[in-house]
Structures are given as C-alpha cells and as structure tokens.
Coordinates of C-alpha atoms and ligand atoms in Angstrom, one line a residue:
M1 CA 16.1 27.9 -6.9
V2 CA 16.5 27.4 -10.7
N3 CA 19.7 25.6 -11.4
V4 CA 21.6 26.1 -14.6
A5 CA 24.3 24.1 -16.3
I6 CA 26.4 25.4 -19.2
L7 CA 27.8 23.0 -21.8
G8 CA 30.9 24.6 -23.5
F9 CA 32.8 27.4 -21.9
G10 CA 33.9 29.2 -25.1
T11 CA 33.0 32.6 -26.4
V12 CA 29.2 32.3 -25.8
G13 CA 29.3 29.9 -22.8
S14 CA 31.7 32.1 -20.9
G15 CA 29.6 35.1 -21.7
V16 CA 26.5 33.4 -20.3
A17 CA 28.4 32.7 -17.0
E18 CA 29.5 36.3 -16.9
V19 CA 26.0 37.8 -17.5
L20 CA 24.4 35.4 -15.0
S21 CA 27.0 36.5 -12.5
T22 CA 27.2 40.3 -13.2
N23 CA 23.5 40.8 -13.6
G24 CA 22.5 38.1 -11.1
G25 CA 20.8 40.6 -8.7
L26 CA 18.7 42.1 -11.5
I27 CA 17.8 38.7 -12.9
D28 CA 16.6 37.4 -9.5
Q29 CA 14.3 40.4 -9.3
R30 CA 12.6 39.3 -12.5
V31 CA 11.9 35.6 -11.6
P32 CA 10.0 33.9 -8.8
N33 CA 13.0 31.8 -7.7
P34 CA 16.7 32.8 -7.9
V35 CA 18.7 31.6 -10.8
R36 CA 22.0 29.8 -9.9
L37 CA 24.8 28.6 -12.1
K38 CA 25.5 25.1 -10.8
Y39 CA 27.8 23.4 -13.4
I40 CA 30.0 24.2 -16.3
L41 CA 31.0 21.4 -18.6
D42 CA 34.0 21.7 -20.9
V43 CA 36.8 19.5 -22.2
R44 CA 39.4 21.9 -21.0
D45 CA 40.4 23.1 -17.4
F46 CA 39.9 26.7 -16.4
P47 CA 41.8 26.8 -13.1
D48 CA 42.0 30.6 -13.1
S49 CA 38.4 31.2 -13.8
P50 CA 36.2 32.7 -11.0
F51 CA 33.8 29.8 -11.9
A52 CA 36.6 27.1 -11.5
P53 CA 34.7 25.2 -8.7
L54 CA 31.7 24.7 -11.0
F55 CA 33.6 22.7 -13.8
V56 CA 32.8 19.1 -14.5
K57 CA 34.0 16.9 -17.4
D58 CA 31.3 14.2 -17.3
F59 CA 27.9 15.2 -18.8
S60 CA 26.1 12.4 -16.8
V61 CA 26.8 14.5 -13.6
I62 CA 24.5 17.1 -15.1
E63 CA 22.1 14.7 -16.7
Q64 CA 21.5 12.8 -13.5
D65 CA 21.3 15.7 -11.1
P66 CA 17.6 16.2 -10.5
E67 CA 18.3 19.8 -9.3
V68 CA 19.4 20.9 -12.8
D69 CA 16.4 22.7 -14.4
V70 CA 18.1 24.4 -17.4
V71 CA 20.9 23.1 -19.6
V72 CA 22.6 25.8 -21.8
E73 CA 24.2 24.2 -24.9
T74 CA 26.9 26.4 -26.3
I75 CA 29.3 23.8 -27.6
G76 CA 28.3 24.1 -31.2
G77 CA 28.1 21.6 -34.1
A78 CA 25.6 18.8 -34.6
T79 CA 27.4 15.8 -33.1
I80 CA 28.1 15.8 -29.4
A81 CA 25.8 18.8 -28.9
L82 CA 23.0 16.7 -30.5
D83 CA 23.7 13.8 -28.1
F84 CA 23.8 16.1 -25.0
T85 CA 20.7 18.0 -26.0
R86 CA 18.7 14.8 -26.6
R87 CA 19.8 13.4 -23.3
A88 CA 19.1 16.6 -21.4
L89 CA 15.6 16.8 -22.8
A90 CA 15.0 13.1 -22.2
A91 CA 16.1 13.7 -18.6
G92 CA 13.3 16.3 -18.3
K93 CA 15.5 19.3 -18.4
N94 CA 14.8 22.5 -20.3
V95 CA 17.4 23.3 -22.9
V96 CA 18.6 26.7 -24.2
S97 CA 20.9 26.8 -27.2
S98 CA 22.8 29.3 -29.3
N99 CA 23.6 26.5 -31.8
K100 CA 22.0 27.3 -35.1
E101 CA 23.6 24.3 -36.9
L102 CA 21.8 22.0 -34.5
V103 CA 18.5 23.9 -34.6
A104 CA 18.5 24.1 -38.4
T105 CA 19.3 20.5 -38.9
H106 CA 17.5 18.8 -35.9
G107 CA 15.2 21.5 -34.6
C108 CA 12.0 19.7 -35.5
E109 CA 13.0 16.5 -33.7
L110 CA 14.3 18.3 -30.7
L111 CA 11.2 20.5 -30.4
Q112 CA 9.0 17.4 -30.5
L113 CA 11.1 15.6 -28.0
A114 CA 10.9 18.7 -25.7
Q115 CA 7.1 18.7 -26.1
R116 CA 6.9 15.0 -25.3
E117 CA 9.0 15.5 -22.2
G118 CA 7.0 18.5 -21.0
V119 CA 10.0 20.8 -21.2
S120 CA 11.2 23.7 -23.4
Y121 CA 13.8 24.0 -26.1
L122 CA 14.6 27.7 -26.7
F123 CA 17.2 29.2 -29.0
E124 CA 16.7 32.9 -29.3
A125 CA 20.5 33.4 -29.7
S126 CA 20.7 31.1 -32.7
V127 CA 19.7 33.9 -35.1
G128 CA 20.9 37.5 -35.0
G129 CA 23.2 37.1 -31.9
G130 CA 21.9 39.7 -29.4
I131 CA 18.9 40.8 -31.5
P132 CA 15.5 39.8 -30.2
I133 CA 14.0 38.3 -33.3
L134 CA 12.6 34.8 -32.7
R135 CA 10.4 35.7 -29.8
P136 CA 9.1 38.9 -31.5
L137 CA 8.5 36.9 -34.7
T138 CA 6.4 34.2 -33.0
A139 CA 4.8 36.3 -30.3
C140 CA 4.5 40.0 -31.2
L141 CA 3.9 39.2 -34.9
A142 CA 1.7 36.2 -34.2
A143 CA -1.4 37.9 -35.7
N144 CA 0.3 38.1 -39.1
E145 CA 0.8 35.9 -42.1
I146 CA 4.5 36.4 -42.6
T147 CA 5.0 37.0 -46.3
Q148 CA 8.7 37.6 -46.3
V149 CA 11.9 37.6 -44.2
C150 CA 15.1 39.2 -45.5
G151 CA 18.2 39.9 -43.5
I152 CA 21.9 40.4 -43.0
L153 CA 22.3 37.3 -40.9
N154 CA 26.0 36.8 -40.5
G155 CA 28.1 39.1 -38.4
T156 CA 31.5 37.8 -39.7
T157 CA 30.8 38.3 -43.4
N158 CA 29.3 41.8 -42.8
Y159 CA 32.3 42.7 -40.7
I160 CA 34.7 41.4 -43.4
L161 CA 32.8 43.4 -46.2
T162 CA 32.7 46.5 -44.1
R163 CA 36.4 46.4 -43.0
M164 CA 37.6 45.7 -46.6
I165 CA 35.6 48.7 -47.9
K166 CA 36.2 51.1 -45.0
A167 CA 39.7 50.3 -43.8
G168 CA 41.1 48.8 -47.0
L169 CA 41.9 45.5 -45.2
T170 CA 42.5 42.3 -47.2
F171 CA 39.9 39.6 -46.9
D172 CA 42.4 37.5 -44.7
Q173 CA 43.1 40.5 -42.4
A174 CA 39.4 41.3 -42.0
L175 CA 38.6 37.6 -41.3
K176 CA 41.4 37.4 -38.7
E177 CA 39.9 40.5 -36.9
A178 CA 36.5 38.8 -36.9
Q179 CA 38.0 35.7 -35.4
D180 CA 39.9 37.6 -32.8
N181 CA 36.7 39.3 -31.8
G182 CA 35.0 35.9 -31.3
Y183 CA 32.5 36.4 -34.2
A184 CA 33.5 33.6 -36.5
E185 CA 32.5 30.0 -36.4
R186 CA 35.1 27.4 -35.4
D187 CA 35.5 26.7 -39.1
P188 CA 35.1 30.2 -40.6
S189 CA 34.2 28.8 -44.0
A190 CA 30.7 28.3 -42.5
D191 CA 30.5 32.1 -42.3
V192 CA 32.3 32.9 -45.6
D193 CA 30.5 30.4 -47.7
G194 CA 27.1 31.4 -46.4
H195 CA 26.2 28.2 -44.5
D196 CA 25.8 30.0 -41.2
A197 CA 23.3 32.5 -42.9
C198 CA 21.6 29.5 -44.5
R199 CA 21.0 27.9 -41.1
K200 CA 19.6 31.1 -39.8
I201 CA 17.2 31.6 -42.7
C202 CA 16.1 28.0 -42.2
I203 CA 15.2 28.8 -38.6
L204 CA 13.4 32.0 -39.5
A205 CA 11.5 30.3 -42.3
A206 CA 10.5 27.4 -40.0
L207 CA 9.2 29.8 -37.4
S208 CA 7.4 31.9 -40.0
Y209 CA 5.8 29.1 -42.0
G210 CA 5.6 26.3 -39.4
R211 CA 7.5 23.7 -41.4
H212 CA 11.1 22.4 -41.0
V213 CA 13.3 23.8 -43.7
R214 CA 16.5 21.9 -44.2
P215 CA 19.8 23.7 -45.0
D216 CA 20.4 21.4 -47.9
Q217 CA 17.2 22.6 -49.5
V218 CA 18.3 26.2 -49.6
P219 CA 20.6 27.5 -52.4
T220 CA 23.5 29.2 -50.7
Q221 CA 26.3 31.4 -52.1
G222 CA 28.8 33.2 -49.8
I223 CA 31.0 36.2 -50.2
R224 CA 34.2 34.6 -51.8
G225 CA 33.1 35.9 -55.2
V226 CA 32.7 39.5 -54.1
S227 CA 35.7 41.6 -55.2
L228 CA 36.7 45.2 -54.3
A229 CA 35.9 46.0 -58.0
D230 CA 32.3 44.8 -57.4
V231 CA 32.1 47.0 -54.3
A232 CA 33.4 50.0 -56.2
Y233 CA 30.9 49.5 -59.1
A234 CA 28.0 49.1 -56.6
D235 CA 29.1 52.2 -54.8
S236 CA 29.2 54.2 -58.1
C237 CA 25.4 53.6 -58.5
G238 CA 24.3 54.1 -54.9
Y239 CA 24.4 50.4 -53.7
K240 CA 26.2 48.4 -51.1
I241 CA 26.9 44.7 -51.5
K242 CA 25.4 42.6 -48.6
L243 CA 25.1 38.9 -48.0
L244 CA 21.3 38.4 -47.6
G245 CA 19.3 35.4 -46.4
R246 CA 15.7 35.6 -47.8
A247 CA 12.6 33.5 -47.3
I248 CA 9.5 34.4 -49.3
R249 CA 6.1 32.8 -49.0
Q250 CA 4.9 31.2 -52.2
P251 CA 1.4 29.8 -53.3
E252 CA 0.4 26.3 -52.2
D253 CA 2.4 26.6 -49.0
K254 CA 5.8 26.6 -50.6
I255 CA 8.7 28.7 -49.6
C256 CA 11.4 30.3 -51.7
A257 CA 14.5 30.5 -49.5
F258 CA 18.1 31.3 -50.5
V259 CA 21.3 33.0 -49.4
A260 CA 23.3 35.2 -51.8
P261 CA 25.2 38.5 -52.1
H262 CA 22.9 41.3 -53.3
L263 CA 23.2 44.9 -54.3
V264 CA 21.2 46.9 -51.8
S265 CA 20.2 50.4 -52.5
D266 CA 21.5 53.2 -50.2
E267 CA 17.9 54.1 -49.7
N268 CA 17.2 50.7 -48.1
P269 CA 18.1 50.6 -44.3
L270 CA 19.8 47.2 -44.8
S271 CA 22.6 49.0 -46.8
G272 CA 23.7 51.0 -43.7
V273 CA 24.1 47.9 -41.5
E274 CA 27.9 47.7 -40.9
D275 CA 30.5 45.7 -39.0
V276 CA 29.2 42.9 -36.8
F277 CA 25.7 44.3 -36.9
N278 CA 22.8 42.3 -38.4
A279 CA 19.4 43.4 -39.4
I280 CA 16.3 41.4 -40.3
S281 CA 13.3 42.8 -42.1
V282 CA 10.0 40.9 -41.6
T283 CA 6.9 41.6 -43.7
G284 CA 3.5 40.6 -42.3
N285 CA 0.2 41.0 -44.0
A286 CA -1.2 43.1 -41.1
V287 CA 1.9 44.9 -39.7
G288 CA 3.7 45.7 -43.0
D289 CA 7.5 45.9 -42.7
V290 CA 9.3 45.6 -39.3
M291 CA 13.0 45.7 -38.9
F292 CA 15.2 44.2 -36.1
Y293 CA 18.8 45.5 -35.7
G294 CA 21.7 44.8 -33.4
R295 CA 24.9 43.0 -32.8
G296 CA 24.7 39.7 -34.7
A297 CA 27.6 38.0 -32.9
G298 CA 30.0 38.3 -30.0
K299 CA 30.3 37.1 -26.4
L300 CA 28.0 39.4 -24.4
P301 CA 25.4 40.3 -27.0
T302 CA 24.9 36.6 -27.7
A303 CA 24.9 35.8 -24.0
S304 CA 22.2 38.5 -23.5
A305 CA 19.9 36.4 -25.8
V306 CA 20.8 33.1 -24.2
V307 CA 20.2 34.4 -20.6
A308 CA 16.9 35.9 -21.7
D309 CA 15.8 32.4 -22.6
V310 CA 17.0 31.1 -19.2
I311 CA 15.0 33.9 -17.5
D312 CA 11.9 33.0 -19.6
I313 CA 12.1 29.4 -18.4
A314 CA 12.9 30.5 -14.8
K315 CA 9.6 32.4 -14.8
D316 CA 7.9 29.1 -14.9
V317 CA 10.2 26.0 -15.1
H318 CA 7.2 23.7 -15.5
K319 CA 5.6 25.5 -18.4
A320 CA 6.3 23.5 -21.6
R321 CA 6.1 25.3 -24.9
P322 CA 4.4 23.6 -27.8
A323 CA 6.7 22.6 -30.7
Q324 CA 6.9 25.7 -32.9
W325 CA 7.2 23.9 -36.2
G326 CA 6.4 20.5 -37.8
P327 CA 8.1 18.3 -40.3
G328 CA 9.2 19.7 -43.7
A329 CA 9.0 18.0 -47.1
D330 CA 11.3 17.4 -50.0
D331 CA 9.2 19.7 -52.2
L332 CA 8.7 22.5 -49.6
V333 CA 11.4 24.9 -50.9
V334 CA 11.3 26.3 -54.4
S335 CA 14.3 27.7 -56.2
D336 CA 14.9 31.5 -56.3
D337 CA 15.0 31.0 -60.1
I338 CA 11.3 32.0 -60.0
L339 CA 12.1 35.5 -58.8
T340 CA 12.5 38.4 -61.2
S341 CA 14.9 41.2 -60.3
R342 CA 17.5 43.4 -61.8
W343 CA 21.0 42.0 -61.9
Y344 CA 24.5 43.3 -61.5
V345 CA 26.9 41.8 -64.0
R346 CA 30.7 42.3 -64.3
A347 CA 32.1 40.7 -67.4
D348 CA 35.1 40.7 -69.7
C349 CA 33.3 42.2 -72.7
S350 CA 32.5 45.5 -74.3
V351 CA 29.3 47.5 -73.5
E352 CA 28.1 46.8 -77.0
Q353 CA 28.4 43.0 -76.5
A354 CA 26.6 43.4 -73.1
R355 CA 23.8 45.3 -74.8
A356 CA 23.5 42.8 -77.6
A357 CA 23.2 40.1 -75.0
C358 CA 21.0 41.7 -72.3
G359 CA 19.1 44.6 -74.1
E360 CA 18.5 47.8 -72.1
L361 CA 21.1 48.1 -69.4
Q362 CA 22.7 50.7 -67.0
P363 CA 26.5 50.8 -67.6
L364 CA 28.6 51.4 -64.4
A365 CA 32.0 53.0 -64.0
R366 CA 34.9 52.8 -61.6
G367 CA 38.4 54.2 -61.5
G368 CA 41.2 51.9 -62.6
A369 CA 39.0 49.4 -64.4
P370 CA 40.8 47.3 -67.0
K371 CA 39.8 48.2 -70.6
E372 CA 38.1 44.8 -71.4
E373 CA 35.9 45.0 -68.2
T374 CA 32.3 46.1 -68.3
A375 CA 29.9 46.2 -65.4
F376 CA 26.2 47.0 -65.7
L377 CA 22.7 46.6 -64.2
T378 CA 20.2 44.6 -66.3
G379 CA 16.5 45.1 -66.5
P380 CA 14.2 42.7 -64.6
M381 CA 15.0 39.1 -65.3
T382 CA 14.8 35.7 -63.6
G383 CA 18.1 33.8 -62.8
P384 CA 17.8 31.4 -65.8
Q385 CA 17.1 34.3 -68.1
V386 CA 20.1 36.4 -67.0
R387 CA 22.4 33.3 -67.0
K388 CA 21.3 32.4 -70.5
A389 CA 21.6 36.0 -71.8
T390 CA 25.2 36.4 -70.4
E391 CA 26.5 33.0 -71.2
G392 CA 28.9 34.3 -73.9
L393 CA 30.2 37.3 -71.9
Q394 CA 32.9 35.8 -69.7
V395 CA 31.0 36.8 -66.5
Q396 CA 33.2 37.5 -63.5
S397 CA 30.4 38.5 -61.0
L398 CA 26.6 38.1 -61.1
F399 CA 24.6 39.3 -58.2
R400 CA 20.9 40.1 -57.7
V401 CA 19.7 43.7 -57.0
L402 CA 17.3 43.8 -54.0
D403 CA 14.5 45.6 -55.7
Ligands
NDP501 P1 33.6 28.2 -29.0 O1 34.4 27.3 -29.8 O2 34.2 29.5 -28.5 O3 33.1 27.4 -27.7 C1 32.7 26.1 -27.6 C2 33.3 25.5 -26.3 O4 32.8 24.2 -26.2 C3 34.8 25.5 -26.3 O5 35.3 25.9 -25.0 C4 35.1 24.0 -26.6 O6 36.3 23.5 -26.0 C5 33.9 23.4 -25.8 N1 33.7 22.0 -26.2 C6 34.0 21.3 -27.3 N2 33.6 20.1 -27.3 C7 33.1 19.9 -26.0 C8 32.6 18.7 -25.4 N3 32.5 17.5 -25.9 N4 32.2 18.9 -24.1 C9 32.2 20.1 -23.5 N5 32.7 21.2 -24.1 C10 33.1 21.1 -25.3 O7 32.2 28.5 -29.7 P2 31.3 29.8 -29.6 O8 31.1 30.1 -28.1 O9 31.7 30.9 -30.5 O10 29.9 29.2 -30.2 C11 29.1 28.2 -29.5 C12 27.8 28.1 -30.3 O11 27.1 29.3 -30.3 C13 28.0 27.7 -31.7 O12 27.0 26.9 -32.1 C14 28.0 29.0 -32.5 O13 27.6 28.8 -33.8 C15 26.9 29.7 -31.7 N6 27.0 31.2 -31.7 C16 28.2 31.8 -31.6 C17 28.2 33.2 -31.6 C18 29.5 34.0 -31.5 O14 29.4 35.2 -31.6 N7 30.6 33.3 -31.2 C19 27.0 34.0 -31.7 C20 25.7 33.2 -31.8 C21 25.8 31.8 -31.8 P3 37.6 23.5 -27.0 O15 37.8 25.0 -27.5 O16 38.7 23.0 -26.2 O17 37.2 22.6 -28.2
HSE502 N1 29.6 33.2 -36.8 C1 28.3 33.9 -36.6 C2 28.3 35.2 -37.2 C3 28.1 34.0 -35.1 O1 29.3 35.7 -37.6 O2 27.2 35.8 -37.4 C4 26.7 34.5 -34.8 O3 25.7 33.6 -35.1

C-alpha cells in the first residue's frame, strides 16, 4: 500500500482526491502497490464531502504516521506550506506539490533536503497546470543543451485577454470568470501583475540551466498596461498580445529571463493559444523547437499532473531523485535590455514626431482612434535604445514584438 496525505482541500487538493478516487482502479494497475488516500488536512470542515472521514486538522498526525509515503502539498504560498514541506521531507516522506511560489523561492533548499533524506520532491503541476512539461524537459530532452524557453505560462491572464477580445468583457468581468473557474491565485494580482508567470519561468530556467533562479532576479511586467486599443492595433497588423515568460541561455553560463506582454505574430503557434490554455516552446540544440500545449490551470487538469507525480513515486517509493538544480548567484540573470527586437509603441504624438524619434517605422491603424494617437512598430532596437528614442513622445504602451 502507498499511503497519500493531501494538505489543503481547495481547488487543486479536492481535484487530487477526486482523481485518486475516480481513476483509482486504473492507477492501481499502473503501480506495484495500491495507492490509498489516507488523510486530508485543511483548516475548514467538509462534513458533506465523500472524503469526510479522512480529514485531520493537525499536521503532526501526518508527519508522525510512518505509513504515510507521499504528502501532496496544495495549500499554496511560501509560509505554512514551506514549514509543512520541510517537516514532511525531514520525516522521510516524499512530497508532491503544485505550489510554484514555494518551488521558485525555496526549490533549491527543498530539493537538497529531499536528496539528503533519500526521498523525492516533485512538482510537475507547478508549471503549465495539466501540461506535461517538467518531466519531458528533464527526461525526454535530456540530450539537449536548452537554448531557450518561451511560453504563455499563466492561464488567468490568457483567459482575461481572450475574453476581453472575443466576448467584449471588461477586465473585471473576465477576472471574475477566471476566479469562478478556479484559475486565479488567492491574490489575483499574482496573475495579473505577472508574478505567477515569473515563478514558472524561474522553475523552467532552473530545470533547463541547473541553477536556482530567484523571482526577484527576473524583470516582470503584467497585463495591467494592455488596453483594448493595443489589442486592436496589434490585430490590424496580424499580431496578438500575449503575456510571455522567456528564458534565454547567454554566454558564460548566464541567463536572460523576463516576463512581459509581447506582440506575437499570427504565424506563431503561440498566438492561437486562447482562454485558460498555456503553451511552452522549448528550443534544444539537437531537437530544435518543441511545443507543449494544454490547460494551464483548473481543478482536474492540475490534479492530473499532481497525481502523475504520485504515481511516479508509487512505482518505487524508495527511489530518491537527485536534486535537479543547484544554488544560483546574484549575477546569474542578465537583463533583457541586451536583446534586440522590434517594438510596438502607442503614443500621444504625430506620425512625423514618431519618425523623427525612431526612424523607419510601420504605422498602425484602428477604428475610432483619437486624433493625437499614433501607434507603430519600430525597427530592431534594444530596450534602452527604444526608451531613449521615444522619451519625448508621451508613450502610452511599449511592448516587444516576438521576432
Ligand atoms: P485554494 O485556495 O483553492 O486551496 C488551498 C486550500 O488550502 C484551501 O482549502 C485552504 O483553506 C487550505 N489551507 C489554507 N491554509 C491551510 C493550513 N494552514 N492548513 C491546511 N489547509 C490550509 O488554492 P488552489 O487549490 O487553487 O491552489 C493551491 C496551490 O496550487 C497554489 O500554490 C496554487 O498556486 C497552485 N496551483 C493552482 C492551480 C489552479 O488552477 N487553481 C493550478 C496550478 C497550481 P481556506 O480556503 O479556508 O483558506
Ligand atoms: N493562477 C495560475 C494560472 C494557476 O492562472 O495560471 C495555474 O498555475
């Protein structure tokens, strides 16, 4: 018997219980010993739940039960979840997590603790919800030097952008729908301001390059600055606006990592990724480009990834995985200021003023634009160059084009 305890019976935790129960017969055919849900820890009571007899409120019950093999942490945050994860690993229990905030901030420490204790710390669900990405990245693409990872990494913001464009919803209406669907973080500013995508690109970069990348090292811009006017201008020239997380290998073992809205050409498959779907493009020096696509958030898709980790452990509960990355460094991450690309600019100025400032440019049009507004695509420039060139133009929006 492989005994599992779930910490936190919210969107993801309740999904994990449901998948373990609904697909229990199938799962047991895939592992040497049956997987059984033994405990659920939550601060609330769930008297009407079919799992009601399994609830406990004291973590030490789980910590001290030698029968518990796998602890599933789906509480979220980096406070109590950190304490419980450390204690579970120190008690010799494997831990599976969907908590990207915890992995991105404390992943290196927790992986090393797991290694010392001879257990595993797995977190497939922490990036891309139901999309298999971390295991393929580290196993199926292990023969490659990963040169670049670029993706739509947040379901909530992609859902908001899609619903605003396709259904004409306001930002607040679209966010409310994302929350009702269980996609958003407890504090949705983590989604909207790009911090969630930042945590995910940190995890992807750490797995790709073997060093811990801290979220505070990664320049991060969310979608609050994206207006429907920007969406219309982008559309007029065959682009969609997407919030991208990017990590690009640099010389001397440095990494350029950042999160920002981008204009993505309709010819790029990332532009067609809508609603809660995420997509991650990985470039390896042998394989070339590979893309992973699926539901990036939500109860059952995320539970699918969590339970896959539980099954992986259940195949051999005593197999400890080596830590997948080592410590980072203060000078590991270089700013995206080094990257040259075209830029989308919307400013309160004339086309002539824009040309005088930026040289050759592609003017854009949209219906109902105010007379003083000009939007255009620049030629290739770095961030400092475009900011300097446009400093006198009353810029309203400035986004990179994904070239
Ligand atoms: P929820 O807020 O829905 O669930 C968290 C649960 O943990 C709640 O039931 C909460 O209770 C409970 N909880 C809070 N504090 C404690 C505590 N001290 N002891 C025990 N239980 C506690 O979050 P989600 O399920 O949405 O997310 C969980 C984690 O998974 C987060 O890290 C999130 O980022 C990640 N994730 C979420 C996805 C999604 O689609 N929702 C997808 C991928 C990852 P109460 O509500 O009463 O506070
Ligand atoms: N809030 C996250 C998102 C959950 O919307 O992508 C999945 O990690």
